[in-house]
Coordinates of N, CA and C in Angstrom, one line a residue:
X1 N 0.8 -1.2 0.0 CA 0.0 0.0 0.0 C 0.9 1.3 0.0
X2 N 0.3 2.3 -0.5 CA 1.0 3.6 -0.5 C 1.1 4.2 0.9
X3 N 2.1 4.9 1.1 CA 2.3 5.6 2.4 C 1.4 6.8 2.5
X4 N 1.3 7.5 1.3 CA 0.5 8.8 1.2 C -0.4 8.7 0.1
X5 N -1.5 9.5 0.1 CA -2.3 9.7 -1.0 C -1.4 10.5 -2.0
X6 N -1.8 10.4 -3.3 CA -1.0 11.1 -4.3 C -0.8 12.6 -4.1
X7 N -1.8 13.3 -3.6 CA -1.7 14.7 -3.4 C -0.9 15.1 -2.1
X8 N -0.7 14.2 -1.2 CA -0.1 14.6 0.1 C 1.3 15.1 0.0
X9 N 2.2 14.5 -0.7 CA 3.6 15.1 -0.8 C 3.6 16.5 -1.4
X10 N 2.8 16.7 -2.4 CA 2.7 18.0 -3.0 C 2.2 19.0 -2.0
X11 N 1.2 18.6 -1.3 CA 0.6 19.5 -0.2 C 1.6 19.9 0.8
X12 N 2.4 18.9 1.3 CA 3.4 19.1 2.3 C 4.5 20.1 1.7
X13 N 4.9 19.9 0.5 CA 5.9 20.9 -0.1 C 5.3 22.3 -0.2
X14 N 4.0 22.3 -0.6 CA 3.4 23.7 -0.7 C 3.3 24.4 0.6
X15 N 3.0 23.6 1.7 CA 2.9 24.2 3.0 C 4.3 24.6 3.5
X16 N 5.3 23.8 3.2 CA 6.7 24.2 3.6 C 7.1 25.5 2.8
X17 N 6.8 25.5 1.6 CA 7.1 26.7 0.8 C 6.5 28.0 1.4
X18 N 5.2 27.8 1.7 CA 4.5 28.9 2.3 C 5.1 29.3 3.6
X19 N 5.5 28.4 4.5 CA 6.1 28.7 5.7 C 7.4 29.4 5.5
X20 N 8.2 29.0 4.6 CA 9.5 29.7 4.3 C 9.3 31.1 3.8
X21 N 8.3 31.3 2.9 CA 7.9 32.6 2.4 C 7.5 33.5 3.6
X22 N 6.7 33.0 4.5 CA 6.3 33.8 5.6 C 7.4 34.2 6.5
X23 N 8.4 33.3 6.7 CA 9.6 33.6 7.5 C 10.3 34.7 6.9
X24 N 10.5 34.7 5.6 CA 11.2 35.8 4.9 C 10.4 37.1 5.0
X25 N 9.1 37.0 4.8 CA 8.3 38.2 4.9 C 8.2 38.8 6.3
X26 N 8.2 38.0 7.3 CA 8.0 38.4 8.7 C 9.0 37.8 9.6
X27 N 10.2 38.2 9.5 CA 11.3 37.5 10.3 C 11.2 37.8 11.8
X28 N 10.4 38.7 12.1 CA 10.2 39.0 13.6 C 9.1 38.0 14.2
X29 N 8.4 37.3 13.4 CA 7.4 36.4 13.9 C 8.0 35.2 14.6
X30 N 7.3 34.7 15.6 CA 7.8 33.5 16.2 C 7.3 32.3 15.4
X31 N 7.9 31.2 15.6 CA 7.5 30.0 14.9 C 6.1 29.6 15.2
X32 N 5.7 29.8 16.4 CA 4.3 29.5 16.8 C 3.3 30.4 16.1
X33 N 3.6 31.7 15.9 CA 2.7 32.6 15.2 C 2.6 32.1 13.7
X34 N 3.7 31.7 13.1 CA 3.7 31.3 11.7 C 2.9 30.0 11.5
X35 N 3.1 29.1 12.5 CA 2.4 27.8 12.4 C 0.9 28.1 12.6
X36 N 0.5 28.9 13.5 CA -0.9 29.3 13.8 C -1.5 29.8 12.5
X37 N -0.8 30.7 11.8 CA -1.3 31.3 10.6 C -1.5 30.2 9.5
X38 N -0.6 29.3 9.4 CA -0.8 28.1 8.5 C -2.0 27.3 8.9
X39 N -2.1 27.1 10.2 CA -3.3 26.3 10.6 C -4.6 27.0 10.3
X40 N -4.6 28.3 10.5 CA -5.8 29.0 10.2 C -6.1 29.0 8.7
X41 N -5.1 29.0 7.9 CA -5.3 28.9 6.4 C -5.8 27.5 6.1
X42 N -5.2 26.5 6.7 CA -5.7 25.1 6.5 C -7.1 25.0 6.8
X43 N -7.5 25.6 7.9 CA -8.9 25.5 8.4 C -9.9 26.2 7.3
X44 N -9.5 27.3 6.8 CA -10.2 28.1 5.8 C -10.4 27.2 4.6
X45 N -9.2 26.7 4.1 CA -9.3 25.8 2.9 C -10.1 24.6 3.1
X46 N -10.1 24.0 4.3 CA -10.9 22.8 4.5 C -12.4 23.2 4.5
X47 N -12.7 24.3 5.1 CA -14.1 24.8 5.1 C -14.6 25.1 3.7
X48 N -13.7 25.7 2.9 CA -14.1 26.0 1.5 C -14.3 24.7 0.7
X49 N -13.5 23.7 1.0 CA -13.6 22.4 0.3 C -14.9 21.8 0.7
X50 N -15.2 21.8 2.0 CA -16.4 21.2 2.5 C -17.7 21.9 1.9
X51 N -17.6 23.2 1.8 CA -18.7 24.0 1.2 C -18.9 23.6 -0.2
X52 N -17.8 23.5 -0.9 CA -17.8 23.1 -2.4 C -18.4 21.7 -2.6
X53 N -18.0 20.8 -1.7 CA -18.6 19.4 -1.8 C -20.1 19.4 -1.5
X54 N -20.5 20.2 -0.5 CA -21.9 20.3 -0.2 C -22.7 20.9 -1.3
X55 N -22.1 21.9 -1.9 CA -22.8 22.6 -3.0 C -23.0 21.6 -4.2
X56 N -21.9 20.8 -4.5 CA -22.0 19.8 -5.5 C -23.1 18.8 -5.2
X57 N -23.2 18.3 -4.0 CA -24.2 17.4 -3.6 C -25.6 17.9 -3.8
X58 N -25.8 19.2 -3.4 CA -27.1 19.8 -3.6 C -27.5 19.9 -5.0
X59 N -26.5 20.3 -5.9 CA -26.8 20.4 -7.3 C -27.2 19.0 -7.9
X60 N -26.5 18.0 -7.5 CA -26.8 16.7 -7.9 C -28.2 16.2 -7.5
X61 N -28.5 16.5 -6.2 CA -29.8 16.2 -5.7 C -30.9 16.9 -6.5
X62 N -30.7 18.2 -6.8 CA -31.7 19.0 -7.5 C -31.8 18.4 -8.9
X63 N -30.7 18.0 -9.5 CA -30.8 17.4 -10.9 C -31.6 16.0 -10.8
X64 N -31.4 15.3 -9.8 CA -32.1 14.0 -9.6 C -33.6 14.3 -9.4
X65 N -33.9 15.2 -8.6 CA -35.3 15.6 -8.3 C -36.0 16.1 -9.6
X66 N -35.2 16.9 -10.4 CA -35.8 17.5 -11.6 C -36.0 16.3 -12.6
X67 N -35.1 15.4 -12.8 CA -35.3 14.3 -13.7 C -36.5 13.4 -13.3
X68 N -36.6 13.2 -11.9 CA -37.7 12.5 -11.4 C -39.0 13.1 -11.7
X69 N -39.1 14.4 -11.6 CA -40.3 15.2 -11.9 C -40.7 15.1 -13.3
X70 N -39.7 15.2 -14.2 CA -39.9 15.1 -15.6 C -40.5 13.8 -16.0
X71 N -39.9 12.7 -15.5 CA -40.4 11.4 -15.7 C -41.8 11.2 -15.2
X72 N -42.1 11.7 -14.1 CA -43.5 11.6 -13.5 C -44.5 12.3 -14.4
X73 N -44.1 13.5 -14.9 CA -45.0 14.2 -15.8 C -45.2 13.5 -17.1
X74 N -44.1 13.0 -17.6 CA -44.2 12.2 -18.9 C -45.1 11.0 -18.7
X75 N -44.9 10.3 -17.6 CA -45.8 9.1 -17.4 C -47.3 9.5 -17.3
X76 N -47.5 10.6 -16.6 CA -48.9 11.1 -16.5 C -49.5 11.4 -17.9
X77 N -48.7 12.0 -18.7 CA -49.2 12.5 -20.0 C -49.4 11.3 -21.0
X78 N -48.7 10.2 -20.7 CA -48.8 9.1 -21.7 C -49.5 7.8 -21.1
X79 N -50.2 8.0 -20.1 CA -51.0 6.9 -19.5 C -52.4 6.9 -20.1

């Protein structure tokens, strides 16, 4: 089995790059402050991803309901 999902190493490198960039941009910040800001960003990204997934689920559900309604109307018209 794989140790990581395909996306995980890329994500780790991205986060490390972001951390290094912030260290350069804010050399006076403590490591704790920098890590906290990364954690906040991760939380925001996770929330956005969850919202996007929920939105997709709702669109699919609406499409299923719409198709079901069309079939019902078609059956009523052809009975």
